[in-house]
mmCIF file of C-alpha atoms and ligand atoms in Angstrom:
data_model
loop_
_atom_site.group_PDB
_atom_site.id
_atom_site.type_symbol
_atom_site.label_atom_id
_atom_site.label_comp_id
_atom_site.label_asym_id
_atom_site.label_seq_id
_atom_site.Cartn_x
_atom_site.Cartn_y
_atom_site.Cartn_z
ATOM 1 C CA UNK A 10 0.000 0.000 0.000
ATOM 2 C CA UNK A 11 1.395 3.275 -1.296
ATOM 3 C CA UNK A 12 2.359 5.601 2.062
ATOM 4 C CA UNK A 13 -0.058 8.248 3.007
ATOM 5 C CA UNK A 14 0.579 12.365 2.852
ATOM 6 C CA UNK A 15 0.715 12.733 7.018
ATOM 7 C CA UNK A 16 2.659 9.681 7.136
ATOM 8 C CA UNK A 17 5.051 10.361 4.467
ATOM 9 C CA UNK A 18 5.487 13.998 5.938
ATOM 10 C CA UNK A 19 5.936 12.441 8.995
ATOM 11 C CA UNK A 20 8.601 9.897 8.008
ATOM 12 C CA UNK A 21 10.709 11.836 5.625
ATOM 13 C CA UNK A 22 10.383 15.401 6.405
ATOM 14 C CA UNK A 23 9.935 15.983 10.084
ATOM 15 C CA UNK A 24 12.712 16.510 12.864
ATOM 16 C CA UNK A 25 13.731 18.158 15.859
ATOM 17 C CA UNK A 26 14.039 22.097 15.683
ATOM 18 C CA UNK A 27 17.695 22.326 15.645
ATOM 19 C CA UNK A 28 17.951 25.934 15.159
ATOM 20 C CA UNK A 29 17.538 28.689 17.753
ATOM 21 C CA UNK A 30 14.751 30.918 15.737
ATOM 22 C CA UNK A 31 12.271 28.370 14.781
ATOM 23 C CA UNK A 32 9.507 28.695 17.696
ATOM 24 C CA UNK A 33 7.201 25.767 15.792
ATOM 25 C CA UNK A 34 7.802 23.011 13.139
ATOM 26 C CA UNK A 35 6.043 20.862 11.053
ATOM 27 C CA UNK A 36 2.404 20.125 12.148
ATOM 28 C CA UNK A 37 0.365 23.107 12.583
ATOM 29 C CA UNK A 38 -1.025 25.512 9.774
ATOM 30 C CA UNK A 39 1.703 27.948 9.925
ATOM 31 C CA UNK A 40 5.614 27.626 11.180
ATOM 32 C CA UNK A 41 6.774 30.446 13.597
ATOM 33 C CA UNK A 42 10.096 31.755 13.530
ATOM 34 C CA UNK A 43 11.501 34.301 15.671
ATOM 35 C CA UNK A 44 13.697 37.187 13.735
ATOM 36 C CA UNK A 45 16.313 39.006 16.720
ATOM 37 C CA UNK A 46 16.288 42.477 17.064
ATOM 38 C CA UNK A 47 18.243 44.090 14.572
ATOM 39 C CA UNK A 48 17.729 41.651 12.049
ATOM 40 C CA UNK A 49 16.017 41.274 8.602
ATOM 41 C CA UNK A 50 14.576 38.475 7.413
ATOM 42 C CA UNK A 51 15.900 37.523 3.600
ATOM 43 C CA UNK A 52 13.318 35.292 2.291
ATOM 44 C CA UNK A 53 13.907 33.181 -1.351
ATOM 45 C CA UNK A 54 12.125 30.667 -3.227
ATOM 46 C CA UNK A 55 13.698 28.530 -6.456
ATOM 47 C CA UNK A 56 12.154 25.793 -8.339
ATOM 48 C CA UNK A 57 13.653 22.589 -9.725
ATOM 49 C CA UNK A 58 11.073 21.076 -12.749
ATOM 50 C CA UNK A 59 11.936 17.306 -13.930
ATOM 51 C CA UNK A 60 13.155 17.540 -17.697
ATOM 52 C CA UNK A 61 13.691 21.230 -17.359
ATOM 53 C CA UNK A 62 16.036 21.062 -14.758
ATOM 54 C CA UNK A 63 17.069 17.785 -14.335
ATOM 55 C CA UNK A 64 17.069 14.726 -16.129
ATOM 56 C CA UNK A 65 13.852 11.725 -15.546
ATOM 57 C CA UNK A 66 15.725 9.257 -13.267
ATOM 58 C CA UNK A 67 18.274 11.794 -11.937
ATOM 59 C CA UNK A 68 20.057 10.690 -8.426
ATOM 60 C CA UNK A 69 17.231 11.507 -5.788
ATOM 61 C CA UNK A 70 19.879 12.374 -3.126
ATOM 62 C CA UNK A 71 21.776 14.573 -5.325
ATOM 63 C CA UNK A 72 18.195 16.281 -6.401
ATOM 64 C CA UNK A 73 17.632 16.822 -2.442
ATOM 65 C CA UNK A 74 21.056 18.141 -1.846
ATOM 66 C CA UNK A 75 20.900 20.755 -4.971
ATOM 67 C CA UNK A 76 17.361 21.873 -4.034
ATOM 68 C CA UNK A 77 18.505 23.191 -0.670
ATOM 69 C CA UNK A 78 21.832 24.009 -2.201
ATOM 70 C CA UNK A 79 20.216 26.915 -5.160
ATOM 71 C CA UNK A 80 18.231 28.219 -1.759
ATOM 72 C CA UNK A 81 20.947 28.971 0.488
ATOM 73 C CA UNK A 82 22.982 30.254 -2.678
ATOM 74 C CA UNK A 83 20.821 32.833 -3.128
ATOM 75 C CA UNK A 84 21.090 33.462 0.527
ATOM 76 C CA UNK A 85 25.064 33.357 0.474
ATOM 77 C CA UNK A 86 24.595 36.055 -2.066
ATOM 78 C CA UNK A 87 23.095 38.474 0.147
ATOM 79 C CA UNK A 88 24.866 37.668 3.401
ATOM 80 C CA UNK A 89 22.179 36.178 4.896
ATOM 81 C CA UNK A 90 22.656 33.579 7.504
ATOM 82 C CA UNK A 91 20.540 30.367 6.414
ATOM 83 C CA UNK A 92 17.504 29.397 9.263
ATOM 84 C CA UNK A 93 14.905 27.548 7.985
ATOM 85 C CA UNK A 94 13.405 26.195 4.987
ATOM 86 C CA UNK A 95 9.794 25.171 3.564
ATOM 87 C CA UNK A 96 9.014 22.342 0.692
ATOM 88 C CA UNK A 97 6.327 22.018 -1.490
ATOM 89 C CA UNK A 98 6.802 18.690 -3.198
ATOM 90 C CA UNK A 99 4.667 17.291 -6.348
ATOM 91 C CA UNK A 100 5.186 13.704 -6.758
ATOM 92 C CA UNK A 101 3.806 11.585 -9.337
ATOM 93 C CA UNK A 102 4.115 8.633 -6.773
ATOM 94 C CA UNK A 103 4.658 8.108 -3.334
ATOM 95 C CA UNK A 104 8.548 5.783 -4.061
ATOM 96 C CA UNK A 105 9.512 5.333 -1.280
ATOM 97 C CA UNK A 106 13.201 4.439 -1.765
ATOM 98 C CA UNK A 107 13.201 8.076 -3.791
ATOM 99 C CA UNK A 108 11.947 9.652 -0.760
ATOM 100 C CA UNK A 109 14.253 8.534 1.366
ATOM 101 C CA UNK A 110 16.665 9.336 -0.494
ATOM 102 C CA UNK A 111 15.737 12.898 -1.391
ATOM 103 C CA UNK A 112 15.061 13.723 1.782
ATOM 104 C CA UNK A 113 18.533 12.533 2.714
ATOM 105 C CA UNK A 114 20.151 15.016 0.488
ATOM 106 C CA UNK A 115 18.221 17.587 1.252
ATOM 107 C CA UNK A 116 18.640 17.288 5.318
ATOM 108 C CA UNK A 117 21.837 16.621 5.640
ATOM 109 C CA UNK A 118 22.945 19.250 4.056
ATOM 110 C CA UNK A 119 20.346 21.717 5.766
ATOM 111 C CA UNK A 120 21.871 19.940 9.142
ATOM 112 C CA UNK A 121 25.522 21.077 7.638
ATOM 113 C CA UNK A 122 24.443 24.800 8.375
ATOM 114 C CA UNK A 123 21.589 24.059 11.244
ATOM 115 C CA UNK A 124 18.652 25.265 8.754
ATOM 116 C CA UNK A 125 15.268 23.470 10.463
ATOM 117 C CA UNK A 126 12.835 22.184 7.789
ATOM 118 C CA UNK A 127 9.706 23.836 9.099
ATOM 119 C CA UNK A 128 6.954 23.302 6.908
ATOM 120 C CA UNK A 129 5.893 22.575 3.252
ATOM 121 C CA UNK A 130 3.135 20.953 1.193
ATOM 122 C CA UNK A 131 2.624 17.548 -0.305
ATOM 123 C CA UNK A 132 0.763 16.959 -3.869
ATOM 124 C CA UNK A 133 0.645 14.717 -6.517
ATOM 125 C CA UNK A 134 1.377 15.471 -9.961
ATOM 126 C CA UNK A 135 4.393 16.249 -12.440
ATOM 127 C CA UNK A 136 7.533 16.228 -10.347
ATOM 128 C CA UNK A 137 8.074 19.539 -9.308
ATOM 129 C CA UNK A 138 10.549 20.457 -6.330
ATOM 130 C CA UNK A 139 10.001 24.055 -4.989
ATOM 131 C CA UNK A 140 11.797 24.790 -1.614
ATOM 132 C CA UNK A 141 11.969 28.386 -0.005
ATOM 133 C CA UNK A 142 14.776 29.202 2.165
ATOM 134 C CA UNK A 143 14.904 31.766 4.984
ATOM 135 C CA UNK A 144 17.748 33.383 6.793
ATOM 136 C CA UNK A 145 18.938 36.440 8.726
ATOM 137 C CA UNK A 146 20.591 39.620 7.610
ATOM 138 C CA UNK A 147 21.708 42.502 10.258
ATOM 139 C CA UNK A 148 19.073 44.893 9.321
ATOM 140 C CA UNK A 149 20.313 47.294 5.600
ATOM 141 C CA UNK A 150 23.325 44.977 5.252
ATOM 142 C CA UNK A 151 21.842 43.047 2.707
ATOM 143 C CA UNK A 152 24.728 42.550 -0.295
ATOM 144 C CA UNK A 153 22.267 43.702 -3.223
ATOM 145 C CA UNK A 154 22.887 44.052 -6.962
ATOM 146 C CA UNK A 155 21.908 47.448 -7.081
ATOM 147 C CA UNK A 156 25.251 48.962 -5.654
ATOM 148 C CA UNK A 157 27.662 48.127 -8.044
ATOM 149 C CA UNK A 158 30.430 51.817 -8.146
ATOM 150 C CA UNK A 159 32.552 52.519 -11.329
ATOM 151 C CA UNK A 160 36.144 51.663 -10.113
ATOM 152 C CA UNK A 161 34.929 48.388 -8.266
ATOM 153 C CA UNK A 162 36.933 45.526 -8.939
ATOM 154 C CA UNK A 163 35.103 42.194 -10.219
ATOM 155 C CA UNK A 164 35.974 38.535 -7.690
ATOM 156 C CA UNK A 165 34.504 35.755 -7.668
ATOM 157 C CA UNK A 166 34.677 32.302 -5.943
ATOM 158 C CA UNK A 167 35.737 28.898 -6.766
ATOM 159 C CA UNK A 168 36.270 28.123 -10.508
ATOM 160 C CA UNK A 169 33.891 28.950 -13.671
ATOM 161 C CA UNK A 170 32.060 26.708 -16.021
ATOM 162 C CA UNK A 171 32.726 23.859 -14.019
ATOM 163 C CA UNK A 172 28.684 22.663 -13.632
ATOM 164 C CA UNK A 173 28.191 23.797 -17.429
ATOM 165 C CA UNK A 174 30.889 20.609 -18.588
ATOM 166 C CA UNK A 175 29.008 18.937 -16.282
ATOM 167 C CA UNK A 176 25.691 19.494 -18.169
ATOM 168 C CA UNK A 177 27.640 18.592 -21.069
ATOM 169 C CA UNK A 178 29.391 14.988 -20.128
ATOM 170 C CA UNK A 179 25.598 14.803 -18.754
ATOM 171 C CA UNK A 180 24.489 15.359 -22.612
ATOM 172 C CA UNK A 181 27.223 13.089 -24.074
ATOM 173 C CA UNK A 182 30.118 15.065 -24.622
ATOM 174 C CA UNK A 183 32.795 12.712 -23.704
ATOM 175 C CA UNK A 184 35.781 14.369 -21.180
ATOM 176 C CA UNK A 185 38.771 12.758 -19.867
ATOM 177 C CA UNK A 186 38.764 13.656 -16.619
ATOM 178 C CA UNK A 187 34.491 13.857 -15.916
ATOM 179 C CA UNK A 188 34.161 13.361 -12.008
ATOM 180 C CA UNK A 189 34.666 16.660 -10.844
ATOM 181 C CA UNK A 190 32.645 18.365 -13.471
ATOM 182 C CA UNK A 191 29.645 15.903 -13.038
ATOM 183 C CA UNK A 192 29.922 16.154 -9.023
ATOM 184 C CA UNK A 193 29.697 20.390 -9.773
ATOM 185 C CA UNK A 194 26.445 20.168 -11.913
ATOM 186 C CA UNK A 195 24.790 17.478 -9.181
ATOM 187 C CA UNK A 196 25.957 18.409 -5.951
ATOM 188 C CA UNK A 197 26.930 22.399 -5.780
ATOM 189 C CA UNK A 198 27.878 23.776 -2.340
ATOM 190 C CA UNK A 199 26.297 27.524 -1.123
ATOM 191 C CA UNK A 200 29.204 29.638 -0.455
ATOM 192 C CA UNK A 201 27.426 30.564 2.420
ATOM 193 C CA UNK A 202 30.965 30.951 4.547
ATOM 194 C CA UNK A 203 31.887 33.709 1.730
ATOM 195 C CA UNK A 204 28.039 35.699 1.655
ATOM 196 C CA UNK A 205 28.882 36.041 5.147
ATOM 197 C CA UNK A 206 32.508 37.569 5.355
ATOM 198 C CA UNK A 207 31.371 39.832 2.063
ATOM 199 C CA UNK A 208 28.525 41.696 4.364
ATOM 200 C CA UNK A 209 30.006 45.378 4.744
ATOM 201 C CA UNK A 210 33.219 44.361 2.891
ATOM 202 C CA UNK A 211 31.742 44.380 -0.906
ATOM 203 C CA UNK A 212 29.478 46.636 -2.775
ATOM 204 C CA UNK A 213 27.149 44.526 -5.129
ATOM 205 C CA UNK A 214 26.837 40.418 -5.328
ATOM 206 C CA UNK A 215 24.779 37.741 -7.196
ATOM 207 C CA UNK A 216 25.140 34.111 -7.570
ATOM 208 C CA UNK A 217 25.954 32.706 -10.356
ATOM 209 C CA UNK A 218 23.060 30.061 -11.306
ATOM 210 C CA UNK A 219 22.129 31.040 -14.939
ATOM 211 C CA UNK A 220 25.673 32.164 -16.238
ATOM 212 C CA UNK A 221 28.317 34.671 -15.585
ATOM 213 C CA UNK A 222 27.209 36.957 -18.543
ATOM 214 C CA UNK A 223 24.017 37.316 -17.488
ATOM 215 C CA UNK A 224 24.554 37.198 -13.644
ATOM 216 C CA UNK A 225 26.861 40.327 -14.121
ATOM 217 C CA UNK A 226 24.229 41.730 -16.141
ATOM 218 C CA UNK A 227 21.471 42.330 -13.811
ATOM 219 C CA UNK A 228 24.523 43.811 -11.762
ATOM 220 C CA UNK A 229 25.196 46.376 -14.407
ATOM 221 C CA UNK A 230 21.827 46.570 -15.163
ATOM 222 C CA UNK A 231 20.963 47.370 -11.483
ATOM 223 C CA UNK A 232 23.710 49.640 -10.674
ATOM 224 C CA UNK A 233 23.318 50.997 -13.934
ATOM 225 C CA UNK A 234 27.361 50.841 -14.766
ATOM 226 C CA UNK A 235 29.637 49.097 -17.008
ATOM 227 C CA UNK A 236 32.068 46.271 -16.668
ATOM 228 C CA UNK A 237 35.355 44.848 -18.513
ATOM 229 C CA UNK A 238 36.387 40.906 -17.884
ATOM 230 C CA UNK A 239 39.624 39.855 -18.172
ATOM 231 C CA UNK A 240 39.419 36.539 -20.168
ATOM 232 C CA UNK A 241 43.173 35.537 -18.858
ATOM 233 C CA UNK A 242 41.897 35.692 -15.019
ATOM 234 C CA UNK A 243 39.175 34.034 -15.414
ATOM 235 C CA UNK A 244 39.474 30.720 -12.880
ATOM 236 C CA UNK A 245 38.922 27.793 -15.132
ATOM 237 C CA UNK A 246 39.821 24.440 -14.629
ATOM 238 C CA UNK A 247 42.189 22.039 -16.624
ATOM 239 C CA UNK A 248 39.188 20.073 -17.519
ATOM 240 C CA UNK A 249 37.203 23.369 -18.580
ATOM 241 C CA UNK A 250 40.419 24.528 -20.830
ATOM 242 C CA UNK A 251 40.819 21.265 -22.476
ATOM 243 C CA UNK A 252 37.297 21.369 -23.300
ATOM 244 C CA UNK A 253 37.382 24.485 -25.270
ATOM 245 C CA UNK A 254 41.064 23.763 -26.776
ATOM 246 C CA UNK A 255 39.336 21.003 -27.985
ATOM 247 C CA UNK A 256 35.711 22.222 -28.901
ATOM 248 C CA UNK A 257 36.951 26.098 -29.855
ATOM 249 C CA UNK A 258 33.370 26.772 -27.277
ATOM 250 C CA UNK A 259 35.185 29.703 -25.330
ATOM 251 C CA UNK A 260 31.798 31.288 -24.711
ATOM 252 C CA UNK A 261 30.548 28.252 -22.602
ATOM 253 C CA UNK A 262 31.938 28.893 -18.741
ATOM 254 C CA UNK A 263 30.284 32.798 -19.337
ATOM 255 C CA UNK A 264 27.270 31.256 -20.427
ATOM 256 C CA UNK A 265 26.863 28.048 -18.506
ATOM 257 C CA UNK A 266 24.788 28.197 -15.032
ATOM 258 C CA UNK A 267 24.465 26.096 -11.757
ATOM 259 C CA UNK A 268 28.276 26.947 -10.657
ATOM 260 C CA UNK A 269 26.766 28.344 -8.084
ATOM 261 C CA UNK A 270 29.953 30.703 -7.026
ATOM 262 C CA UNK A 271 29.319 34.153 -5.835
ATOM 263 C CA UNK A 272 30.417 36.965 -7.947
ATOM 264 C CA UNK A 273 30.857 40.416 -6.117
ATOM 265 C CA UNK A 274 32.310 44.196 -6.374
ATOM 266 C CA UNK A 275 34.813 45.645 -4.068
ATOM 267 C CA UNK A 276 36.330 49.088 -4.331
ATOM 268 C CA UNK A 277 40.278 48.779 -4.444
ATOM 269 C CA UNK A 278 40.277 49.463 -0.979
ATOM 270 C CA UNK A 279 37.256 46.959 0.163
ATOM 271 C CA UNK A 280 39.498 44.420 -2.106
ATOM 272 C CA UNK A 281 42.645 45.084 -0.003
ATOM 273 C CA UNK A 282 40.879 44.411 3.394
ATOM 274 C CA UNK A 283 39.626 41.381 2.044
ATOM 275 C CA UNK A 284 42.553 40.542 0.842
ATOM 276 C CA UNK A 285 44.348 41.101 3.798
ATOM 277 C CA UNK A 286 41.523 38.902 5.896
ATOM 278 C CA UNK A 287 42.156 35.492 4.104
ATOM 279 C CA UNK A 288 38.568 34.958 4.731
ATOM 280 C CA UNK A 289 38.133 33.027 1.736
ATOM 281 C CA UNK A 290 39.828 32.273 -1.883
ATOM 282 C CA UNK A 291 38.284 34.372 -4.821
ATOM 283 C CA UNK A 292 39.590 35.546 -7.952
ATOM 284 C CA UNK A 293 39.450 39.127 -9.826
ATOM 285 C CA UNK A 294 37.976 38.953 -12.956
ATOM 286 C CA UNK A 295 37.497 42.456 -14.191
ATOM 287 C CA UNK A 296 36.862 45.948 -12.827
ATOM 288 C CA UNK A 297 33.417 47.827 -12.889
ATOM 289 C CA UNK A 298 33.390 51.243 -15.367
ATOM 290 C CA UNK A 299 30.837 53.509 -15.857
ATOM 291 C CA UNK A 300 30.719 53.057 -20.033
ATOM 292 C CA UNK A 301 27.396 50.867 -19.980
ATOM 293 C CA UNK A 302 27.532 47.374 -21.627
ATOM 294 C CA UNK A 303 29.510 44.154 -20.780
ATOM 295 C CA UNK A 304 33.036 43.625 -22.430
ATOM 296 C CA UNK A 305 35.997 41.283 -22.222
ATOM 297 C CA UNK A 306 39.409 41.816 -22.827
ATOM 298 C CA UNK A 307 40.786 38.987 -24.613
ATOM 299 C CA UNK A 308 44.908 39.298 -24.820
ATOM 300 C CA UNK A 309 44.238 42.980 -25.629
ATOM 301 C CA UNK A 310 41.679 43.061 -27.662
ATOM 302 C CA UNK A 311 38.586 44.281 -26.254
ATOM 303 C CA UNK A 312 35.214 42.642 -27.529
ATOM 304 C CA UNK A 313 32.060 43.375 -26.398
ATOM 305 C CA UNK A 314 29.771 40.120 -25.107
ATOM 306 C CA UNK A 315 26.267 40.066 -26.371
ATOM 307 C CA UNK A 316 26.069 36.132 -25.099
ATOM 308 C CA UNK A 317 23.867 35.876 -22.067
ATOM 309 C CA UNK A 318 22.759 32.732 -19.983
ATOM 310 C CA UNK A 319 19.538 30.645 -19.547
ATOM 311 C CA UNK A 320 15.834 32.350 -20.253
ATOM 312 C CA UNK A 321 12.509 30.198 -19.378
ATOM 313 C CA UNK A 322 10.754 31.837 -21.943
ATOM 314 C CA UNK A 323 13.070 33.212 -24.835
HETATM 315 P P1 LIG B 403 -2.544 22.560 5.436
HETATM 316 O O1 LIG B 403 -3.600 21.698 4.840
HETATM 317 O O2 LIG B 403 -2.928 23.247 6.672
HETATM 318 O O3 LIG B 403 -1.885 23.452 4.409
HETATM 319 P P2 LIG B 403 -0.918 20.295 5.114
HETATM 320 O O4 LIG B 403 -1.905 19.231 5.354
HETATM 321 O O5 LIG B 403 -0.581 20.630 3.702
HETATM 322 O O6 LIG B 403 -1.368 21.573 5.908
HETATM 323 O O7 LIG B 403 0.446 19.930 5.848
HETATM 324 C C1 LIG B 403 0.450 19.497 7.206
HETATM 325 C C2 LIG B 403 1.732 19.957 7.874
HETATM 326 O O8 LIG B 403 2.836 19.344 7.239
HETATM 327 C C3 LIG B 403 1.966 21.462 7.762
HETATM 328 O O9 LIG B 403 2.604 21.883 8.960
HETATM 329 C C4 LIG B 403 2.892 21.582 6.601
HETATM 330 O O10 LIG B 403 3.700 22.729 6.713
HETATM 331 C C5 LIG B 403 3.715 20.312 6.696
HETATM 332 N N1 LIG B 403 4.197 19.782 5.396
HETATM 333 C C6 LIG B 403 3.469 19.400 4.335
HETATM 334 N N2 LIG B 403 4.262 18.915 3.348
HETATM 335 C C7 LIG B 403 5.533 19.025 3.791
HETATM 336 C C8 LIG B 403 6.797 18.708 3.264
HETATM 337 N N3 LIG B 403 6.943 18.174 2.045
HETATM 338 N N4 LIG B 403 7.890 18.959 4.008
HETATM 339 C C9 LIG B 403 7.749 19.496 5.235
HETATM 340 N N5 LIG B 403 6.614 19.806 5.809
HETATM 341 C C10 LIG B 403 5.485 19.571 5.112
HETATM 342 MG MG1 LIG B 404 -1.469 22.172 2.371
#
């Protein structure tokens, strides 16, 4: 007999309140949460559709773990200290061994940073992951995309177009070396650690889930500046270079999402401090100016990029 909607909820998605805001849980109508004096509350919701956003059949755990992961990358992004999450899950079946599973991904990760899973919704139909993440910002410290300054240099974590070979050894291109690649498109890891040192130490941030093109767009297009990207900085791996050496698809790691890195503006003297701090590796990767329009300087020769990353509906 196929497990019913309390029971499942009960099985799979409910557990003690581990962190200190959450006043109520799964069960009632409503969750409570408690937001400290001084604080705002940075609230976030993202979406993962089968066959638009993952394959039919993809690894359940790994679909649990990136669910949460998107969230609390969007709340790295601002600076916002991860809580507590809600799920509204749309299953086409109640499989068990695919719940399990999921919902192992998914909480052990949240347990990683002490997020609470505090409420959701259960429904059949096309499988359809939604989860909305909550966390804690000291109040107009939010990292925002609006305040971008001409001057401002360009950083950014970890290593580009990692996730996008990923999607690619996913859709058959064959790479010699496809672990890490394949592990960076399934599993991706918030840089929650670096949204956290960033807050008063940059000017603008976004993460990078639909490409670095158009990521840095809605910077520019929020602050309403310019920028230049310096294709020789940009951190790529050996596996991403050997892919375009041997493709000649250069555009792909500024076009590529789900790497998941932050990408952020300092002024010289932000950059310094951070610098100094050791808080966590990043890598420059151009400077803000106030010319309008996104270009990169490829051994001298500056182009401008008209590429930009994934649309639903274009
Ligand atoms: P209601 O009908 O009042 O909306 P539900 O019957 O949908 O409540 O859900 C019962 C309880 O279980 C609620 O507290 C809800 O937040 C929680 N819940 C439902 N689905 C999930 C889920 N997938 N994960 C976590 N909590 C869930
Ligand atoms: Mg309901």
């Amino acid at each position: 007999m196929p497990i019913a909607e309390f029971d499942l909820i009960a099985k799979y998605f409910t557990r003690p309140a581990k962190n200190l805001s959450t006043r109520l849980g799964v069960g009632d109508d409503c969750a409570l949460l408690a937001v400290p004096q001084g604080y705002e509350l940075a609230i976030t919701t993202d979406t993962m559709v089968e066959n638009v956003h993952f394959f039919a059949g993809a690894d359940a755990e790994s679909l649990g773990h990136k669910l949460l992961a998107i969230n609390l990358s969007d709340l790295a992004s601002m600076g916002a200290k991860p809580i507590a999450v809600t799920l509204a899950l749309t299953l086409p079946d109640t499989n068990e061994a695919w719940l399990a599973a999921f919902a192992k991904g998914l909480l052990s990760l949240a347990a990683h940073y002490q997020v609470d899973l505090i409420g959701g919704d259960t429904t059949r139909g096309p499988l359809t992951l939604t989860l909305q993440a909550l966390g804690l910002i000291p109040t107009g410290k939010a990292l925002k995309r609006s305040t971008a300054q001409p001057g401002d240099y360009i950083f950014m974590t970890g290593n580009l177009g990692d996730a996008g070979l990923g999607l690619k050894i996913a859709q058959g291109y064959l790479c010699a070396q496809p672990t890490a690649a394949e592990q960076r498109f399934n599993k991706p890891y918030p840089q929650i650690d670096a949204g956290l040192a960033l807050v008063g130490a940059a000017n603008a941030c976004i993460d990078l889930s639909d490409g670095l093109a158009g990521d840095l767009g809605h910077i520019l297009a929020q602050s309403q500046v310019g920028a230049c990207l310096d294709w020789q900085a940009l951190p790529l791996s050996a596996a991403v270079q050997a892919y375009i050496e041997e493709t000649g698809d250069w555009a792909m790691p500024l076009t590529a999402g789900d790497d998941y890195e932050l990408c952020f503006t300092a002024s010289p003297g932000q950059a310094a401090a951070l610098t100094a701090s050791n808080a966590f590796a990043c890598t420059k990767i151009g400077i803000i100016e106030s010319a309008l329009g996104l270009r990169l300087n490829k051994a001298g020769h500056i182009q401008p990029i008209t590429v930009t990353g994934f649309e639903h509906f274009s």
